[in-house]
Amino acid sequence: MRVQTLKRRSRAFERLIGLTPEQFDALLADLEPEWERARRRSLLRADRVRAIGGGRTHKLELPERLLVTLLYLRQYFTVHVLGMFFDLDDSNVCRNIHALLPVLEQVLPAPVRARTLATTGDEPPKKGEKKPRKIRSLDEFVEAFPEYEDLIVDATEQPRGQPKVKKGETPGKKAVGRPKDKKKFFSVKAGTHTLKTQVAVTPDGLIRHLSAPVPGRMHDMRLLRRSRLEGRVPRHVRLWGDRGYTGLDTLYPDRETVVPRKKPKKGVLSDEDKEMNRLIAKVRITVENVLCQIKKYRACGEFFRNPMKRHGVMWGCVAGLVNLRTLDRLALHPA
């Protein structure tokens, strides 16, 4: 499969890999020096036995390697199908993709990505400490909105294999992990075993932070406490969340937070609360649109077929690709 042949049909090329031919060429130009440095480090590693220059040459050049990787992320073809497209063995396709992904993430405008979760989550303030600043009225909401930068937080789930079952039980779609993890990864909301990732975006749609993947059973609020997000954003940045983040103002009293009002038990929301929730929804819709763009890359939206250790770098690359498109859009149509 030749890159130049595909690029002649620009519309089909964009639908196939998620980038226009111009964006692909610009990304390739940025990738080449980083790839050469990474390859040089690999050749000069201390445990290498074969002399530099020995062995067979690579069948795919860097443009084809990048095309294979983007096809994998966007369409989520199996390595067997990609091997037929590029006349390679399955194992060679797999090695090509996973060797390029870490370098690609460095080149792309990828968000800050937490590799691990904090051992202990952020603790709520103790009695007598500073009280949270809350937006209590519609007037305060309208007045406060233009003054600060904002970060919209939400979590999303991706189906994964059911953990291995004990003898005598029926296995799921793909058995992975330990039998005792069966309950840990089961998400009641999704109705299946999932991996959960937290995404933080700006109102412009730029992804600024990704959490490490966690079992789907973990609550959004607990994930936020352990995601290391609090220490990575300035104090003046306002955090926005959905109703799953109720109590955010108590957890971070020195930071301004915005969460929709919940209907009281056996009660109703006032007209002002309803209007405020509508205004919050107009801001929060950005993160829903960004999650939709991420899920268009089937490697992040469909059943996750890889080991869990590869989840982070794949999501980091996809988030970087989404940011790349967003930056181009903002440059063409500035606010």
PDB file of N, CA, C and O in Angstrom, residues 190-248:
ATOM      1  N   ALA A 190     -21.869   0.475  32.369  1.00  0.00           N
ATOM      2  CA  ALA A 190     -21.673  -0.041  31.015  1.00  0.00           C
ATOM      3  C   ALA A 190     -22.199  -1.463  30.857  1.00  0.00           C
ATOM      4  O   ALA A 190     -22.405  -1.927  29.734  1.00  0.00           O
ATOM      5  N   GLY A 191     -22.373  -2.170  31.961  1.00  0.00           N
ATOM      6  CA  GLY A 191     -22.877  -3.533  31.899  1.00  0.00           C
ATOM      7  C   GLY A 191     -21.865  -4.541  31.409  1.00  0.00           C
ATOM      8  O   GLY A 191     -22.229  -5.626  30.956  1.00  0.00           O
ATOM      9  N   THR A 192     -20.586  -4.209  31.494  1.00  0.00           N
ATOM     10  CA  THR A 192     -19.537  -5.120  31.058  1.00  0.00           C
ATOM     11  C   THR A 192     -18.244  -4.751  31.773  1.00  0.00           C
ATOM     12  O   THR A 192     -18.202  -3.810  32.574  1.00  0.00           O
ATOM     13  N   HIS A 193     -17.180  -5.478  31.491  1.00  0.00           N
ATOM     14  CA  HIS A 193     -15.880  -5.186  32.092  1.00  0.00           C
ATOM     15  C   HIS A 193     -15.198  -4.094  31.266  1.00  0.00           C
ATOM     16  O   HIS A 193     -15.101  -4.200  30.041  1.00  0.00           O
ATOM     17  N   THR A 194     -14.725  -3.060  31.945  1.00  0.00           N
ATOM     18  CA  THR A 194     -14.206  -1.891  31.235  1.00  0.00           C
ATOM     19  C   THR A 194     -12.936  -1.357  31.885  1.00  0.00           C
ATOM     20  O   THR A 194     -12.596  -1.699  33.021  1.00  0.00           O
ATOM     21  N   LEU A 195     -12.262  -0.492  31.121  1.00  0.00           N
ATOM     22  CA  LEU A 195     -11.181   0.349  31.625  1.00  0.00           C
ATOM     23  C   LEU A 195     -11.674   1.789  31.595  1.00  0.00           C
ATOM     24  O   LEU A 195     -12.282   2.218  30.615  1.00  0.00           O
ATOM     25  N   LYS A 196     -11.399   2.527  32.651  1.00  0.00           N
ATOM     26  CA  LYS A 196     -11.868   3.911  32.747  1.00  0.00           C
ATOM     27  C   LYS A 196     -10.682   4.862  32.657  1.00  0.00           C
ATOM     28  O   LYS A 196      -9.626   4.615  33.238  1.00  0.00           O
ATOM     29  N   THR A 197     -10.879   5.961  31.916  1.00  0.00           N
ATOM     30  CA  THR A 197      -9.853   6.990  31.761  1.00  0.00           C
ATOM     31  C   THR A 197     -10.481   8.353  31.995  1.00  0.00           C
ATOM     32  O   THR A 197     -11.568   8.630  31.494  1.00  0.00           O
ATOM     33  N   GLN A 198      -9.787   9.193  32.736  1.00  0.00           N
ATOM     34  CA  GLN A 198     -10.261  10.557  32.981  1.00  0.00           C
ATOM     35  C   GLN A 198      -9.609  11.520  31.998  1.00  0.00           C
ATOM     36  O   GLN A 198      -8.404  11.451  31.749  1.00  0.00           O
ATOM     37  N   VAL A 199     -10.414  12.409  31.430  1.00  0.00           N
ATOM     38  CA  VAL A 199      -9.951  13.382  30.442  1.00  0.00           C
ATOM     39  C   VAL A 199     -10.255  14.779  30.959  1.00  0.00           C
ATOM     40  O   VAL A 199     -11.355  15.035  31.459  1.00  0.00           O
ATOM     41  N   ALA A 200      -9.285  15.683  30.840  1.00  0.00           N
ATOM     42  CA  ALA A 200      -9.481  17.087  31.214  1.00  0.00           C
ATOM     43  C   ALA A 200      -9.211  17.948  29.986  1.00  0.00           C
ATOM     44  O   ALA A 200      -8.130  17.856  29.389  1.00  0.00           O
ATOM     45  N   VAL A 201     -10.186  18.765  29.596  1.00  0.00           N
ATOM     46  CA  VAL A 201     -10.069  19.573  28.381  1.00  0.00           C
ATOM     47  C   VAL A 201     -10.364  21.032  28.700  1.00  0.00           C
ATOM     48  O   VAL A 201     -11.009  21.360  29.701  1.00  0.00           O
ATOM     49  N   THR A 202      -9.897  21.918  27.824  1.00  0.00           N
ATOM     50  CA  THR A 202     -10.197  23.343  27.932  1.00  0.00           C
ATOM     51  C   THR A 202     -11.490  23.641  27.176  1.00  0.00           C
ATOM     52  O   THR A 202     -11.943  22.821  26.371  1.00  0.00           O
ATOM     53  N   PRO A 203     -12.091  24.802  27.395  1.00  0.00           N
ATOM     54  CA  PRO A 203     -13.304  25.146  26.629  1.00  0.00           C
ATOM     55  C   PRO A 203     -13.082  25.199  25.123  1.00  0.00           C
ATOM     56  O   PRO A 203     -14.036  25.099  24.355  1.00  0.00           O
ATOM     57  N   ASP A 204     -11.825  25.358  24.683  1.00  0.00           N
ATOM     58  CA  ASP A 204     -11.524  25.331  23.249  1.00  0.00           C
ATOM     59  C   ASP A 204     -11.496  23.919  22.683  1.00  0.00           C
ATOM     60  O   ASP A 204     -11.437  23.743  21.463  1.00  0.00           O
ATOM     61  N   GLY A 205     -11.496  22.910  23.551  1.00  0.00           N
ATOM     62  CA  GLY A 205     -11.472  21.532  23.088  1.00  0.00           C
ATOM     63  C   GLY A 205     -10.103  20.893  23.095  1.00  0.00           C
ATOM     64  O   GLY A 205      -9.937  19.787  22.563  1.00  0.00           O
ATOM     65  N   LEU A 206      -9.095  21.538  23.694  1.00  0.00           N
ATOM     66  CA  LEU A 206      -7.758  20.958  23.773  1.00  0.00           C
ATOM     67  C   LEU A 206      -7.659  20.046  24.992  1.00  0.00           C
ATOM     68  O   LEU A 206      -8.019  20.444  26.103  1.00  0.00           O
ATOM     69  N   ILE A 207      -7.162  18.847  24.778  1.00  0.00           N
ATOM     70  CA  ILE A 207      -7.007  17.884  25.867  1.00  0.00           C
ATOM     71  C   ILE A 207      -5.717  18.213  26.611  1.00  0.00           C
ATOM     72  O   ILE A 207      -4.641  18.240  26.018  1.00  0.00           O
ATOM     73  N   ARG A 208      -5.836  18.457  27.915  1.00  0.00           N
ATOM     74  CA  ARG A 208      -4.681  18.864  28.712  1.00  0.00           C
ATOM     75  C   ARG A 208      -4.152  17.761  29.619  1.00  0.00           C
ATOM     76  O   ARG A 208      -2.996  17.794  30.015  1.00  0.00           O
ATOM     77  N   HIS A 209      -4.986  16.800  29.968  1.00  0.00           N
ATOM     78  CA  HIS A 209      -4.537  15.785  30.929  1.00  0.00           C
ATOM     79  C   HIS A 209      -5.299  14.488  30.706  1.00  0.00           C
ATOM     80  O   HIS A 209      -6.501  14.496  30.434  1.00  0.00           O
ATOM     81  N   LEU A 210      -4.574  13.384  30.800  1.00  0.00           N
ATOM     82  CA  LEU A 210      -5.159  12.045  30.780  1.00  0.00           C
ATOM     83  C   LEU A 210      -4.710  11.312  32.033  1.00  0.00           C
ATOM     84  O   LEU A 210      -3.540  11.386  32.417  1.00  0.00           O
ATOM     85  N   SER A 211      -5.625  10.607  32.642  1.00  0.00           N
ATOM     86  CA  SER A 211      -5.250   9.809  33.805  1.00  0.00           C
ATOM     87  C   SER A 211      -4.740   8.448  33.351  1.00  0.00           C
ATOM     88  O   SER A 211      -4.902   8.053  32.195  1.00  0.00           O
ATOM     89  N   ALA A 212      -4.123   7.735  34.265  1.00  0.00           N
ATOM     90  CA  ALA A 212      -3.783   6.343  34.001  1.00  0.00           C
ATOM     91  C   ALA A 212      -5.077   5.527  33.947  1.00  0.00           C
ATOM     92  O   ALA A 212      -6.067   5.881  34.591  1.00  0.00           O
ATOM     93  N   PRO A 213      -5.112   4.441  33.168  1.00  0.00           N
ATOM     94  CA  PRO A 213      -6.329   3.625  33.111  1.00  0.00           C
ATOM     95  C   PRO A 213      -6.585   2.918  34.435  1.00  0.00           C
ATOM     96  O   PRO A 213      -5.646   2.474  35.103  1.00  0.00           O
ATOM     97  N   VAL A 214      -7.850   2.832  34.798  1.00  0.00           N
ATOM     98  CA  VAL A 214      -8.235   2.182  36.052  1.00  0.00           C
ATOM     99  C   VAL A 214      -9.384   1.222  35.767  1.00  0.00           C
ATOM    100  O   VAL A 214     -10.040   1.310  34.723  1.00  0.00           O
ATOM    101  N   PRO A 215      -9.654   0.293  36.674  1.00  0.00           N
ATOM    102  CA  PRO A 215     -10.813  -0.587  36.492  1.00  0.00           C
ATOM    103  C   PRO A 215     -12.110   0.209  36.406  1.00  0.00           C
ATOM    104  O   PRO A 215     -12.285   1.235  37.069  1.00  0.00           O
ATOM    105  N   GLY A 216     -13.028  -0.270  35.579  1.00  0.00           N
ATOM    106  CA  GLY A 216     -14.264   0.459  35.336  1.00  0.00           C
ATOM    107  C   GLY A 216     -15.141   0.636  36.553  1.00  0.00           C
ATOM    108  O   GLY A 216     -16.024   1.499  36.562  1.00  0.00           O
ATOM    109  N   ARG A 217     -14.931  -0.144  37.587  1.00  0.00           N
ATOM    110  CA  ARG A 217     -15.764  -0.050  38.787  1.00  0.00           C
ATOM    111  C   ARG A 217     -15.438   1.194  39.619  1.00  0.00           C
ATOM    112  O   ARG A 217     -16.261   1.644  40.419  1.00  0.00           O
ATOM    113  N   MET A 218     -14.250   1.772  39.433  1.00  0.00           N
ATOM    114  CA  MET A 218     -13.840   2.915  40.249  1.00  0.00           C
ATOM    115  C   MET A 218     -14.725   4.128  39.976  1.00  0.00           C
ATOM    116  O   MET A 218     -15.006   4.466  38.830  1.00  0.00           O
ATOM    117  N   HIS A 219     -15.139   4.807  41.032  1.00  0.00           N
ATOM    118  CA  HIS A 219     -15.992   5.990  40.909  1.00  0.00           C
ATOM    119  C   HIS A 219     -15.193   7.155  40.317  1.00  0.00           C
ATOM    120  O   HIS A 219     -13.989   7.283  40.539  1.00  0.00           O
ATOM    121  N   ASP A 220     -15.887   8.016  39.568  1.00  0.00           N
ATOM    122  CA  ASP A 220     -15.228   9.154  38.928  1.00  0.00           C
ATOM    123  C   ASP A 220     -14.533  10.052  39.951  1.00  0.00           C
ATOM    124  O   ASP A 220     -13.436  10.563  39.700  1.00  0.00           O
ATOM    125  N   MET A 221     -15.159  10.253  41.089  1.00  0.00           N
ATOM    126  CA  MET A 221     -14.591  11.135  42.107  1.00  0.00           C
ATOM    127  C   MET A 221     -13.313  10.537  42.695  1.00  0.00           C
ATOM    128  O   MET A 221     -12.328  11.245  42.926  1.00  0.00           O
ATOM    129  N   ARG A 222     -13.325   9.252  42.909  1.00  0.00           N
ATOM    130  CA  ARG A 222     -12.126   8.600  43.438  1.00  0.00           C
ATOM    131  C   ARG A 222     -10.994   8.651  42.416  1.00  0.00           C
ATOM    132  O   ARG A 222      -9.828   8.857  42.767  1.00  0.00           O
ATOM    133  N   LEU A 223     -11.339   8.473  41.153  1.00  0.00           N
ATOM    134  CA  LEU A 223     -10.331   8.569  40.099  1.00  0.00           C
ATOM    135  C   LEU A 223      -9.728   9.967  40.055  1.00  0.00           C
ATOM    136  O   LEU A 223      -8.510  10.121  39.907  1.00  0.00           O
ATOM    137  N   LEU A 224     -10.547  10.992  40.194  1.00  0.00           N
ATOM    138  CA  LEU A 224     -10.037  12.364  40.197  1.00  0.00           C
ATOM    139  C   LEU A 224      -9.062  12.583  41.346  1.00  0.00           C
ATOM    140  O   LEU A 224      -8.012  13.212  41.180  1.00  0.00           O
ATOM    141  N   ARG A 225      -9.385  12.054  42.508  1.00  0.00           N
ATOM    142  CA  ARG A 225      -8.524  12.238  43.677  1.00  0.00           C
ATOM    143  C   ARG A 225      -7.162  11.582  43.487  1.00  0.00           C
ATOM    144  O   ARG A 225      -6.163  12.047  44.032  1.00  0.00           O
ATOM    145  N   ARG A 226      -7.118  10.500  42.707  1.00  0.00           N
ATOM    146  CA  ARG A 226      -5.868   9.761  42.548  1.00  0.00           C
ATOM    147  C   ARG A 226      -5.194   9.995  41.198  1.00  0.00           C
ATOM    148  O   ARG A 226      -4.178   9.373  40.899  1.00  0.00           O
ATOM    149  N   SER A 227      -5.747  10.880  40.381  1.00  0.00           N
ATOM    150  CA  SER A 227      -5.250  11.044  39.013  1.00  0.00           C
ATOM    151  C   SER A 227      -4.063  11.995  38.895  1.00  0.00           C
ATOM    152  O   SER A 227      -3.551  12.189  37.798  1.00  0.00           O
ATOM    153  N   ARG A 228      -3.653  12.637  39.981  1.00  0.00           N
ATOM    154  CA  ARG A 228      -2.553  13.607  39.993  1.00  0.00           C
ATOM    155  C   ARG A 228      -2.879  14.873  39.201  1.00  0.00           C
ATOM    156  O   ARG A 228      -1.978  15.642  38.844  1.00  0.00           O
ATOM    157  N   LEU A 229      -4.146  15.108  38.915  1.00  0.00           N
ATOM    158  CA  LEU A 229      -4.526  16.306  38.166  1.00  0.00           C
ATOM    159  C   LEU A 229      -4.359  17.565  39.001  1.00  0.00           C
ATOM    160  O   LEU A 229      -3.908  18.598  38.500  1.00  0.00           O
ATOM    161  N   GLU A 230      -4.716  17.495  40.273  1.00  0.00           N
ATOM    162  CA  GLU A 230      -4.703  18.678  41.136  1.00  0.00           C
ATOM    163  C   GLU A 230      -3.328  19.334  41.180  1.00  0.00           C
ATOM    164  O   GLU A 230      -3.204  20.553  41.152  1.00  0.00           O
ATOM    165  N   GLY A 231      -2.279  18.536  41.227  1.00  0.00           N
ATOM    166  CA  GLY A 231      -0.935  19.104  41.323  1.00  0.00           C
ATOM    167  C   GLY A 231      -0.372  19.602  40.010  1.00  0.00           C
ATOM    168  O   GLY A 231       0.711  20.185  39.986  1.00  0.00           O
ATOM    169  N   ARG A 232      -1.088  19.373  38.909  1.00  0.00           N
ATOM    170  CA  ARG A 232      -0.556  19.735  37.595  1.00  0.00           C
ATOM    171  C   ARG A 232      -1.214  20.972  36.994  1.00  0.00           C
ATOM    172  O   ARG A 232      -0.824  21.393  35.910  1.00  0.00           O
ATOM    173  N   VAL A 233      -2.217  21.515  37.633  1.00  0.00           N
ATOM    174  CA  VAL A 233      -2.882  22.700  37.084  1.00  0.00           C
ATOM    175  C   VAL A 233      -2.765  23.845  38.083  1.00  0.00           C
ATOM    176  O   VAL A 233      -2.780  23.625  39.300  1.00  0.00           O
ATOM    177  N   PRO A 234      -2.631  25.084  37.604  1.00  0.00           N
ATOM    178  CA  PRO A 234      -2.511  26.233  38.514  1.00  0.00           C
ATOM    179  C   PRO A 234      -3.745  26.396  39.388  1.00  0.00           C
ATOM    180  O   PRO A 234      -4.834  25.930  39.061  1.00  0.00           O
ATOM    181  N   ARG A 235      -3.556  27.101  40.495  1.00  0.00           N
ATOM    182  CA  ARG A 235      -4.635  27.269  41.462  1.00  0.00           C
ATOM    183  C   ARG A 235      -5.786  28.103  40.914  1.00  0.00           C
ATOM    184  O   ARG A 235      -6.919  27.966  41.367  1.00  0.00           O
ATOM    185  N   HIS A 236      -5.492  28.991  39.959  1.00  0.00           N
ATOM    186  CA  HIS A 236      -6.559  29.871  39.485  1.00  0.00           C
ATOM    187  C   HIS A 236      -7.478  29.189  38.470  1.00  0.00           C
ATOM    188  O   HIS A 236      -8.492  29.757  38.075  1.00  0.00           O
ATOM    189  N   VAL A 237      -7.129  27.980  38.039  1.00  0.00           N
ATOM    190  CA  VAL A 237      -7.939  27.289  37.035  1.00  0.00           C
ATOM    191  C   VAL A 237      -9.183  26.702  37.689  1.00  0.00           C
ATOM    192  O   VAL A 237      -9.101  25.995  38.691  1.00  0.00           O
ATOM    193  N   ARG A 238     -10.320  26.976  37.110  1.00  0.00           N
ATOM    194  CA  ARG A 238     -11.592  26.472  37.625  1.00  0.00           C
ATOM    195  C   ARG A 238     -11.857  25.078  37.061  1.00  0.00           C
ATOM    196  O   ARG A 238     -11.636  24.825  35.879  1.00  0.00           O
ATOM    197  N   LEU A 239     -12.327  24.171  37.897  1.00  0.00           N
ATOM    198  CA  LEU A 239     -12.654  22.810  37.488  1.00  0.00           C
ATOM    199  C   LEU A 239     -14.161  22.669  37.298  1.00  0.00           C
ATOM    200  O   LEU A 239     -14.944  23.100  38.144  1.00  0.00           O
ATOM    201  N   TRP A 240     -14.540  22.053  36.179  1.00  0.00           N
ATOM    202  CA  TRP A 240     -15.944  21.778  35.872  1.00  0.00           C
ATOM    203  C   TRP A 240     -16.156  20.273  35.868  1.00  0.00           C
ATOM    204  O   TRP A 240     -15.332  19.521  35.345  1.00  0.00           O
ATOM    205  N   GLY A 241     -17.262  19.837  36.421  1.00  0.00           N
ATOM    206  CA  GLY A 241     -17.579  18.417  36.415  1.00  0.00           C
ATOM    207  C   GLY A 241     -19.067  18.193  36.251  1.00  0.00           C
ATOM    208  O   GLY A 241     -19.866  19.131  36.307  1.00  0.00           O
ATOM    209  N   ASP A 242     -19.446  16.929  36.048  1.00  0.00           N
ATOM    210  CA  ASP A 242     -20.867  16.601  35.989  1.00  0.00           C
ATOM    211  C   ASP A 242     -21.347  16.203  37.387  1.00  0.00           C
ATOM    212  O   ASP A 242     -20.628  16.369  38.372  1.00  0.00           O
ATOM    213  N   ARG A 243     -22.543  15.639  37.470  1.00  0.00           N
ATOM    214  CA  ARG A 243     -23.093  15.306  38.788  1.00  0.00           C
ATOM    215  C   ARG A 243     -22.309  14.199  39.484  1.00  0.00           C
ATOM    216  O   ARG A 243     -22.436  14.012  40.690  1.00  0.00           O
ATOM    217  N   GLY A 244     -21.501  13.466  38.722  1.00  0.00           N
ATOM    218  CA  GLY A 244     -20.662  12.448  39.340  1.00  0.00           C
ATOM    219  C   GLY A 244     -19.564  13.036  40.213  1.00  0.00           C
ATOM    220  O   GLY A 244     -18.943  12.318  40.995  1.00  0.00           O
ATOM    221  N   TYR A 245     -19.328  14.336  40.073  1.00  0.00           N
ATOM    222  CA  TYR A 245     -18.291  15.011  40.861  1.00  0.00           C
ATOM    223  C   TYR A 245     -18.898  15.872  41.968  1.00  0.00           C
ATOM    224  O   TYR A 245     -18.279  16.838  42.413  1.00  0.00           O
ATOM    225  N   THR A 246     -20.079  15.529  42.404  1.00  0.00           N
ATOM    226  CA  THR A 246     -20.684  16.242  43.529  1.00  0.00           C
ATOM    227  C   THR A 246     -19.785  16.109  44.760  1.00  0.00           C
ATOM    228  O   THR A 246     -19.354  15.014  45.110  1.00  0.00           O
ATOM    229  N   GLY A 247     -19.507  17.217  45.403  1.00  0.00           N
ATOM    230  CA  GLY A 247     -18.572  17.233  46.527  1.00  0.00           C
ATOM    231  C   GLY A 247     -17.202  17.737  46.138  1.00  0.00           C
ATOM    232  O   GLY A 247     -16.284  17.775  46.968  1.00  0.00           O
ATOM    233  N   LEU A 248     -17.048  18.155  44.886  1.00  0.00           N
ATOM    234  CA  LEU A 248     -15.760  18.652  44.407  1.00  0.00           C
ATOM    235  C   LEU A 248     -15.329  19.903  45.162  1.00  0.00           C
ATOM    236  O   LEU A 248     -14.144  20.095  45.443  1.00  0.00           O
TER     237      LEU A 248
END
